[in-house]
Short mmCIF file of C-alpha atoms and ligand atoms in Angstrom, two decimals:
data_model
loop_
_atom_site.label_atom_id
_atom_site.label_comp_id
_atom_site.label_asym_id
_atom_site.label_seq_id
_atom_site.Cartn_x
_atom_site.Cartn_y
_atom_site.Cartn_z
CA UNK A 50 0.01 -0.08 -0.11
CA UNK A 51 1.26 3.41 -0.90
CA UNK A 52 0.48 6.55 1.31
CA UNK A 53 0.16 10.14 0.15
CA UNK A 54 -0.28 13.43 2.04
CA UNK A 55 -3.76 14.97 1.71
CA UNK A 56 -3.19 18.34 0.33
CA UNK A 57 -1.44 20.60 3.04
CA UNK A 58 -2.79 18.70 5.93
CA UNK A 59 -0.72 16.37 8.24
CA UNK A 60 -2.91 13.47 7.20
CA UNK A 61 -0.92 10.72 5.25
CA UNK A 62 -3.70 8.52 3.66
CA UNK A 63 -3.45 5.21 2.16
CA UNK A 64 -3.91 5.37 -1.65
CA UNK A 65 -6.89 3.04 -1.38
CA UNK A 66 -9.38 3.97 1.42
CA UNK A 67 -12.58 2.49 2.82
CA UNK A 68 -16.01 4.00 1.88
CA UNK A 69 -18.52 3.11 4.62
CA UNK A 70 -21.77 3.99 2.71
CA UNK A 71 -22.33 0.28 2.27
CA UNK A 72 -22.39 -0.17 6.06
CA UNK A 73 -25.60 1.78 5.81
CA UNK A 74 -27.21 -0.84 3.57
CA UNK A 75 -26.97 1.51 0.72
CA UNK A 76 -25.87 -1.48 -1.67
CA UNK A 77 -28.22 -3.96 0.04
CA UNK A 78 -28.48 -5.83 3.30
CA UNK A 79 -25.45 -7.39 4.93
CA UNK A 80 -24.53 -9.35 7.87
CA UNK A 81 -23.15 -7.04 10.66
CA UNK A 82 -20.27 -9.44 11.15
CA UNK A 83 -19.17 -9.20 7.50
CA UNK A 84 -19.04 -5.43 7.85
CA UNK A 85 -17.00 -5.69 10.90
CA UNK A 86 -14.58 -8.14 9.11
CA UNK A 87 -14.43 -5.69 6.11
CA UNK A 88 -13.29 -2.94 8.33
CA UNK A 89 -10.68 -5.07 10.06
CA UNK A 90 -9.45 -6.63 6.85
CA UNK A 91 -8.98 -3.04 5.54
CA UNK A 92 -6.94 -2.11 8.65
CA UNK A 93 -4.83 -5.28 8.32
CA UNK A 94 -4.05 -4.58 4.66
CA UNK A 95 -2.82 -1.04 5.32
CA UNK A 96 -5.96 0.96 4.64
CA UNK A 97 -5.94 3.79 7.15
CA UNK A 98 -8.53 6.22 5.97
CA UNK A 99 -12.34 5.55 6.59
CA UNK A 100 -15.16 7.80 5.18
CA UNK A 101 -18.71 7.79 6.40
CA UNK A 102 -21.71 10.14 6.83
CA UNK A 103 -24.79 10.49 9.01
CA UNK A 104 -26.80 10.30 5.81
CA UNK A 105 -25.72 6.76 4.94
CA UNK A 106 -28.54 4.54 6.12
CA UNK A 107 -29.94 7.29 8.32
CA UNK A 108 -26.95 7.05 10.69
CA UNK A 109 -26.70 3.37 10.69
CA UNK A 110 -23.43 3.41 8.75
CA UNK A 111 -21.83 5.61 11.38
CA UNK A 112 -22.97 3.22 14.15
CA UNK A 113 -21.79 0.12 12.38
CA UNK A 114 -18.49 1.71 11.59
CA UNK A 115 -18.25 2.78 15.30
CA UNK A 116 -18.85 -0.81 16.50
CA UNK A 117 -16.36 -2.06 13.92
CA UNK A 118 -13.65 0.28 15.24
CA UNK A 119 -14.33 -0.24 18.94
CA UNK A 120 -11.14 -1.25 20.65
CA UNK A 121 -8.99 -0.49 17.62
CA UNK A 122 -6.08 1.88 18.41
CA UNK A 123 -7.39 5.44 17.59
CA UNK A 124 -3.99 6.38 16.29
CA UNK A 125 -3.95 3.61 13.63
CA UNK A 126 -6.66 5.09 11.43
CA UNK A 127 -8.05 8.40 10.13
CA UNK A 128 -11.78 9.09 10.35
CA UNK A 129 -13.80 11.37 8.08
CA UNK A 130 -17.59 12.02 8.27
CA UNK A 131 -19.86 14.69 7.09
CA UNK A 132 -22.40 17.27 8.10
CA UNK A 133 -25.31 18.94 6.35
CA UNK A 134 -27.00 16.03 4.59
CA UNK A 135 -29.45 13.75 6.62
CA UNK A 136 -31.78 12.38 3.92
CA UNK A 137 -32.33 12.36 0.26
CA UNK A 138 -33.85 15.76 0.43
CA UNK A 139 -33.06 16.58 4.05
CA UNK A 140 -30.31 19.31 4.17
CA UNK A 141 -29.32 21.68 6.88
CA UNK A 142 -26.15 23.53 6.74
CA UNK A 143 -26.96 25.89 9.74
CA UNK A 144 -24.26 26.59 12.22
CA UNK A 145 -25.91 25.03 15.29
CA UNK A 146 -27.18 21.96 13.40
CA UNK A 147 -23.81 21.09 12.03
CA UNK A 148 -22.17 21.52 15.35
CA UNK A 149 -24.75 19.32 16.94
CA UNK A 150 -24.35 16.73 14.12
CA UNK A 151 -20.52 16.62 14.80
CA UNK A 152 -21.25 15.80 18.50
CA UNK A 153 -23.74 12.97 17.50
CA UNK A 154 -21.33 11.49 15.01
CA UNK A 155 -18.57 11.45 17.57
CA UNK A 156 -20.87 9.59 19.72
CA UNK A 157 -21.97 7.01 17.16
CA UNK A 158 -18.29 6.59 16.07
CA UNK A 159 -16.95 6.14 19.58
CA UNK A 160 -14.23 8.82 19.28
CA UNK A 161 -13.40 12.25 20.80
CA UNK A 162 -12.18 13.66 17.57
CA UNK A 163 -12.63 13.38 13.80
CA UNK A 164 -9.64 13.71 11.38
CA UNK A 165 -11.78 15.25 8.72
CA UNK A 166 -15.24 16.84 8.78
CA UNK A 167 -16.91 17.50 5.40
CA UNK A 168 -19.91 19.43 4.30
CA UNK A 169 -22.00 16.97 2.48
CA UNK A 170 -23.12 17.55 -1.05
CA UNK A 171 -22.81 21.28 -1.04
CA UNK A 172 -24.64 21.70 -4.33
CA UNK A 173 -27.75 21.28 -2.47
CA UNK A 174 -27.06 24.03 -0.06
CA UNK A 175 -26.56 27.86 -0.48
CA UNK A 176 -22.85 28.44 -1.22
CA UNK A 177 -22.88 31.78 0.37
CA UNK A 178 -24.17 30.02 3.55
CA UNK A 179 -21.44 27.19 3.26
CA UNK A 180 -18.66 29.90 3.02
CA UNK A 181 -20.17 32.35 5.57
CA UNK A 182 -21.70 30.10 8.18
CA UNK A 183 -21.03 26.47 7.74
CA UNK A 184 -17.25 26.34 7.15
CA UNK A 185 -16.63 28.93 9.98
CA UNK A 186 -18.72 26.84 12.36
CA UNK A 187 -16.56 23.84 11.53
CA UNK A 188 -13.38 25.97 11.94
CA UNK A 189 -14.63 26.81 15.51
CA UNK A 190 -14.92 22.91 16.15
CA UNK A 191 -11.42 22.69 14.78
CA UNK A 192 -10.21 25.39 17.24
CA UNK A 193 -11.78 23.29 19.99
CA UNK A 194 -9.98 20.21 19.03
CA UNK A 195 -13.08 18.13 17.86
CA UNK A 196 -12.05 18.09 14.26
CA UNK A 197 -8.51 18.23 12.73
CA UNK A 198 -9.42 19.36 9.24
CA UNK A 199 -12.38 20.63 7.28
CA UNK A 200 -13.44 19.77 3.70
CA UNK A 201 -16.33 19.79 1.23
CA UNK A 202 -17.92 16.98 -1.04
CA UNK A 203 -20.28 17.00 -3.91
CA UNK A 204 -20.71 16.08 -7.56
CA UNK A 205 -20.51 19.20 -9.71
CA UNK A 206 -16.74 20.07 -9.90
CA UNK A 207 -17.42 23.77 -10.63
CA UNK A 208 -19.22 24.06 -7.35
CA UNK A 209 -16.42 22.38 -5.33
CA UNK A 210 -13.93 24.62 -7.29
CA UNK A 211 -16.04 27.89 -6.49
CA UNK A 212 -16.03 27.28 -2.77
CA UNK A 213 -12.44 26.18 -2.59
CA UNK A 214 -11.51 29.31 -4.46
CA UNK A 215 -13.52 31.60 -2.07
CA UNK A 216 -12.33 30.15 1.23
CA UNK A 217 -9.62 27.76 2.28
CA UNK A 218 -10.84 24.28 2.50
CA UNK A 219 -8.52 21.41 3.41
CA UNK A 220 -10.00 18.77 1.10
CA UNK A 221 -12.62 18.19 -1.62
CA UNK A 222 -14.22 14.83 -2.10
CA UNK A 223 -15.37 14.26 -5.63
CA UNK A 224 -17.14 11.14 -6.65
CA UNK A 225 -17.66 9.22 -9.93
CA UNK A 226 -15.39 11.82 -11.61
CA UNK A 227 -12.34 9.51 -12.26
CA UNK A 228 -13.55 6.29 -13.70
CA UNK A 229 -13.46 4.36 -16.87
CA UNK A 230 -16.19 6.54 -18.22
CA UNK A 231 -15.63 9.87 -16.76
CA UNK A 232 -12.22 11.72 -16.48
CA UNK A 233 -13.25 15.17 -15.56
CA UNK A 234 -11.70 15.44 -12.06
CA UNK A 235 -8.29 15.45 -13.81
CA UNK A 236 -9.15 18.88 -15.29
CA UNK A 237 -9.17 20.25 -11.83
CA UNK A 238 -5.83 19.04 -10.60
CA UNK A 239 -3.96 22.43 -10.85
CA UNK A 240 -6.70 24.51 -9.44
CA UNK A 241 -7.05 22.46 -6.38
CA UNK A 242 -3.31 22.22 -5.95
CA UNK A 243 -3.19 26.04 -6.20
CA UNK A 244 -5.77 26.37 -3.46
CA UNK A 245 -3.71 24.01 -1.27
CA UNK A 246 -6.75 21.56 -1.23
CA UNK A 247 -6.21 17.91 -0.83
CA UNK A 248 -8.38 15.75 -3.31
CA UNK A 249 -10.32 12.57 -2.48
CA UNK A 250 -11.29 10.50 -5.52
CA UNK A 251 -14.44 8.50 -4.43
CA UNK A 252 -16.33 5.98 -6.27
CA UNK A 253 -13.98 4.43 -8.71
CA UNK A 254 -16.61 1.76 -9.48
CA UNK A 255 -19.11 4.44 -10.38
CA UNK A 256 -21.30 3.43 -7.43
CA UNK A 257 -21.53 -0.12 -8.58
CA UNK A 258 -22.18 0.78 -12.35
CA UNK A 259 -18.63 -0.51 -13.13
CA UNK A 260 -19.13 -4.03 -11.63
CA UNK A 261 -20.45 -7.24 -13.01
CA UNK A 262 -23.51 -6.87 -10.76
CA UNK A 263 -24.42 -3.50 -12.20
CA UNK A 264 -25.70 -0.25 -10.74
CA UNK A 265 -28.23 -0.27 -7.84
CA UNK A 266 -31.82 0.86 -8.66
CA UNK A 267 -31.21 4.37 -7.12
CA UNK A 268 -28.22 5.06 -9.32
CA UNK A 269 -28.58 8.51 -10.96
CA UNK A 270 -26.92 7.49 -14.35
CA UNK A 271 -28.95 7.38 -17.58
CA UNK A 272 -30.26 4.18 -19.09
CA UNK A 273 -27.52 4.58 -21.76
CA UNK A 274 -24.81 4.81 -19.10
CA UNK A 275 -26.13 1.62 -17.41
CA UNK A 276 -26.44 -0.08 -20.81
CA UNK A 277 -22.89 0.81 -21.83
CA UNK A 278 -21.51 -0.26 -18.39
CA UNK A 279 -23.31 -3.61 -18.74
CA UNK A 280 -21.79 -4.03 -22.20
CA UNK A 281 -18.39 -3.30 -20.73
CA UNK A 282 -18.95 -5.91 -17.94
CA UNK A 283 -19.86 -8.39 -20.60
CA UNK A 284 -16.76 -7.53 -22.61
CA UNK A 285 -14.57 -8.01 -19.55
CA UNK A 286 -16.47 -11.20 -18.67
CA UNK A 287 -15.66 -12.73 -21.99
CA UNK A 288 -11.96 -11.75 -21.52
CA UNK A 289 -12.10 -13.59 -18.06
CA UNK A 290 -11.58 -10.22 -16.22
CA UNK A 291 -13.84 -8.62 -13.56
CA UNK A 292 -14.98 -5.10 -14.79
CA UNK A 293 -14.39 -4.00 -11.10
CA UNK A 294 -10.87 -4.93 -11.25
CA UNK A 295 -10.11 -2.94 -14.43
CA UNK A 296 -12.15 0.02 -13.07
CA UNK A 297 -10.28 0.06 -9.72
CA UNK A 298 -6.87 -0.29 -11.23
CA UNK A 299 -7.38 2.48 -13.73
CA UNK A 300 -8.88 4.95 -11.06
CA UNK A 301 -6.16 4.41 -8.56
CA UNK A 302 -3.17 4.16 -10.92
CA UNK A 303 -4.01 7.23 -13.03
CA UNK A 304 -5.45 9.70 -10.38
CA UNK A 305 -3.65 12.68 -8.92
CA UNK A 306 -5.86 12.45 -5.89
CA UNK A 307 -4.16 11.56 -2.60
CA UNK A 308 -6.50 8.56 -2.06
CA UNK A 309 -9.32 6.63 -3.79
CA UNK A 310 -12.37 5.74 -1.72
CA UNK A 311 -13.95 2.46 -2.65
CA UNK A 312 -17.04 1.24 -0.75
CA UNK A 313 -17.88 -2.32 0.46
CA UNK A 314 -19.48 -4.36 3.30
CA UNK A 315 -17.58 -7.53 2.06
CA UNK A 316 -14.21 -8.56 3.44
CA UNK A 317 -13.48 -10.51 0.30
CA UNK A 318 -14.00 -7.40 -1.85
CA UNK A 319 -11.50 -5.64 0.37
CA UNK A 320 -8.90 -8.48 -0.19
CA UNK A 321 -9.53 -8.45 -3.93
CA UNK A 322 -9.38 -4.70 -4.13
CA UNK A 323 -5.96 -4.51 -2.42
CA UNK A 324 -4.60 -7.46 -4.27
CA UNK A 325 -5.64 -5.97 -7.68
CA UNK A 326 -3.58 -2.84 -7.06
CA UNK A 327 -0.43 -5.02 -7.03
CA UNK A 328 -1.35 -6.60 -10.39
CA UNK A 329 -0.65 -5.05 -13.85
CA UNK A 330 -3.60 -3.51 -15.67
CA UNK A 331 -4.67 -5.25 -18.90
CA UNK A 332 -4.06 -2.24 -21.19
CA UNK A 333 -5.31 -3.95 -24.27
CA UNK A 334 -8.52 -4.64 -22.55
CA UNK A 335 -8.64 -1.11 -21.25
CA UNK A 336 -8.73 0.18 -24.83
CA UNK A 337 -11.55 -1.95 -25.83
CA UNK A 338 -13.54 -1.02 -22.66
CA UNK A 339 -12.89 2.75 -23.39
CA UNK A 340 -14.22 2.22 -26.75
CA UNK A 341 -17.27 0.49 -25.31
CA UNK A 342 -17.83 3.53 -23.07
CA UNK A 343 -17.05 6.23 -25.44
CA UNK A 344 -20.71 7.09 -26.14
CA UNK A 345 -21.23 7.98 -22.37
CA UNK A 346 -17.81 9.42 -21.90
CA UNK A 347 -17.80 12.40 -19.50
CA UNK A 348 -21.43 12.49 -19.47
CA UNK A 349 -22.81 12.19 -15.90
CA UNK A 350 -26.05 13.53 -14.50
CA UNK A 351 -27.04 16.76 -12.78
CA UNK A 352 -26.90 16.94 -8.98
CA UNK A 353 -28.06 19.80 -6.78
CA UNK A 354 -30.13 22.93 -7.10
CA UNK A 355 -30.02 24.44 -10.63
CA UNK A 356 -29.27 27.86 -9.06
CA UNK A 357 -26.14 26.59 -7.48
CA UNK A 358 -24.81 24.27 -10.07
CA UNK A 359 -24.19 27.40 -12.22
CA UNK A 360 -22.84 27.73 -15.66
CA UNK A 361 -20.22 25.47 -17.11
CA UNK A 362 -21.59 22.25 -15.53
CA UNK A 363 -23.24 19.99 -18.06
CA UNK A 364 -24.70 16.57 -17.14
P1 NAD B 104 -17.95 2.62 -5.27
O1 NAD B 104 -17.73 3.08 -6.60
O2 NAD B 104 -16.87 2.49 -4.37
O3 NAD B 104 -18.77 1.29 -5.52
C1 NAD B 104 -19.46 0.48 -4.51
C2 NAD B 104 -20.12 -0.66 -5.00
O4 NAD B 104 -18.99 -1.53 -5.57
C3 NAD B 104 -20.74 -1.53 -3.94
O5 NAD B 104 -21.89 -2.17 -4.41
C4 NAD B 104 -19.70 -2.64 -3.64
O6 NAD B 104 -20.16 -3.74 -3.15
C5 NAD B 104 -19.06 -2.78 -4.96
N1 NAD B 104 -17.59 -3.30 -4.78
C6 NAD B 104 -16.65 -2.93 -4.07
N2 NAD B 104 -15.62 -3.70 -4.26
C7 NAD B 104 -15.93 -4.57 -5.25
C8 NAD B 104 -15.19 -5.70 -5.76
N3 NAD B 104 -14.04 -6.13 -5.53
N4 NAD B 104 -15.93 -6.53 -6.69
C9 NAD B 104 -17.32 -6.27 -7.08
N5 NAD B 104 -17.95 -5.20 -6.51
C10 NAD B 104 -17.34 -4.50 -5.56
O7 NAD B 104 -19.17 3.55 -4.71
P2 NAD B 104 -19.39 4.16 -3.21
O8 NAD B 104 -19.25 3.11 -2.16
O9 NAD B 104 -20.60 4.84 -3.30
O10 NAD B 104 -18.24 5.24 -3.05
C11 NAD B 104 -17.17 4.99 -2.24
C12 NAD B 104 -17.23 5.83 -0.99
O11 NAD B 104 -16.95 7.27 -1.26
C13 NAD B 104 -18.64 5.75 -0.32
O12 NAD B 104 -18.66 4.68 0.59
C14 NAD B 104 -18.57 6.97 0.48
O13 NAD B 104 -17.73 6.90 1.65
C15 NAD B 104 -17.83 8.07 -0.45
N6 NAD B 104 -18.74 8.85 -1.31
C16 NAD B 104 -19.09 10.09 -0.84
C17 NAD B 104 -19.91 10.78 -1.61
C18 NAD B 104 -20.32 12.34 -1.17
O14 NAD B 104 -19.75 12.69 -0.16
N7 NAD B 104 -21.26 12.91 -1.80
C19 NAD B 104 -20.51 10.38 -2.64
C20 NAD B 104 -20.12 9.03 -3.18
C21 NAD B 104 -19.21 8.31 -2.51
#
C-alpha cells in the first residue's frame, strides 16, 4: 500500500481507502459481522482512511463503523464524516445543526475527535451560507480540538472549485469523476493544488455501475450509461476479467488524488481490491472497454439545485 499526504494537511492517507456508505445498507443488506470483518481486513491490509456520513443508512453506517472500530487503536486510522445532509432531500447547513451533528457523529463513532469533517453535497445548499456560516462553524470545532481538518464534498466540480477558491478548504471529495467513463476530475488538478486543497477520489466503480452486478436501482446515471457499463462488464467477462478490477486499477493508478475511496461491506471485496492494486492492468482490454464506454464518456448527471450548479456544468 502506498501513502500520500492529503493536500497541505498533516494526514497521510493510504492510496486506497474505505468508503463506509455500504455499512448503511446503501448497496443492500449485509450481515453485521461481514461489515466488521471488512473494516478489520482493510486495517490489516494497510488501509488507514475511513469515510462515512450520518446520511448513509440514516446514521446506521456511522453506528456500524463505530462498532467495528471499537477497541482499535485510534492512532492507527483516520476518520472522516460529514455534516449537512441527513436524507435524500433533507439538508441543513446551519451552524447550530452542523455543530450538533458533529457531537452526534462522535458519539456514534465512539471517538473524541474526527480527522476530517466535510460539508456533504454542498450543491444542495446555499454556497454563500456554506462559506459564511457552515465552514466557519466547523473551523470553530477545529479550534476546540473536535475535528482536525475541514472539507467539502459534492458532484458538480465547478461548485467544489468555486467554494475552494472563495475560502480555504482542506479537502474536496469528488465522486464518480475519475472512472473508466468519466475523467473530468483530472481537469481540476492544478486548481485544487493552487488552493492547497487535498483531493479525495471517491466511487471508482461509479457507485456499482462498473461492476459485474451493475448499478443499484437508485443510481442517478442514464439508461444509456447503465447499458454501456453492462456491455463493458460483458466484454470484460468474455476476457475472463472482472470489470471492477479494471475500473479500480484504472482509477487508482491514474489519479492525482491522494486517495481513492471504494465502498464495500464485504471482506472478500477488500482483499480483492487491495490485491488488484499490485497486479498489472490489462492495457489491451482497457482500450476495448474505453471504446465501449465512449458514447457516455464524461456524461454524468445533474446534482443539486439549478441555481447553485451554475454555468459550465453539463450533465
Ligand atoms: P463505489 O464506486 O466504491 O462502488 C461501491 C459498490 O461496488 C458496492 O456495491 C460494492 O459492493 C461494490 N464493490 C466494491 N468492491 C468490489 C469488488 N471487488 N468486486 C465487485 N464489487 C465491488 O461507490 P461508493 O461506495 O458509493 O463510493 C465510495 C465511498 O465514497 C462511499 O462509500 C462514500 O464513503 C464516499 N462517497 C461520498 C460521496 C459524497 O460525499 N457525496 C458520494 C459518493 C461516495
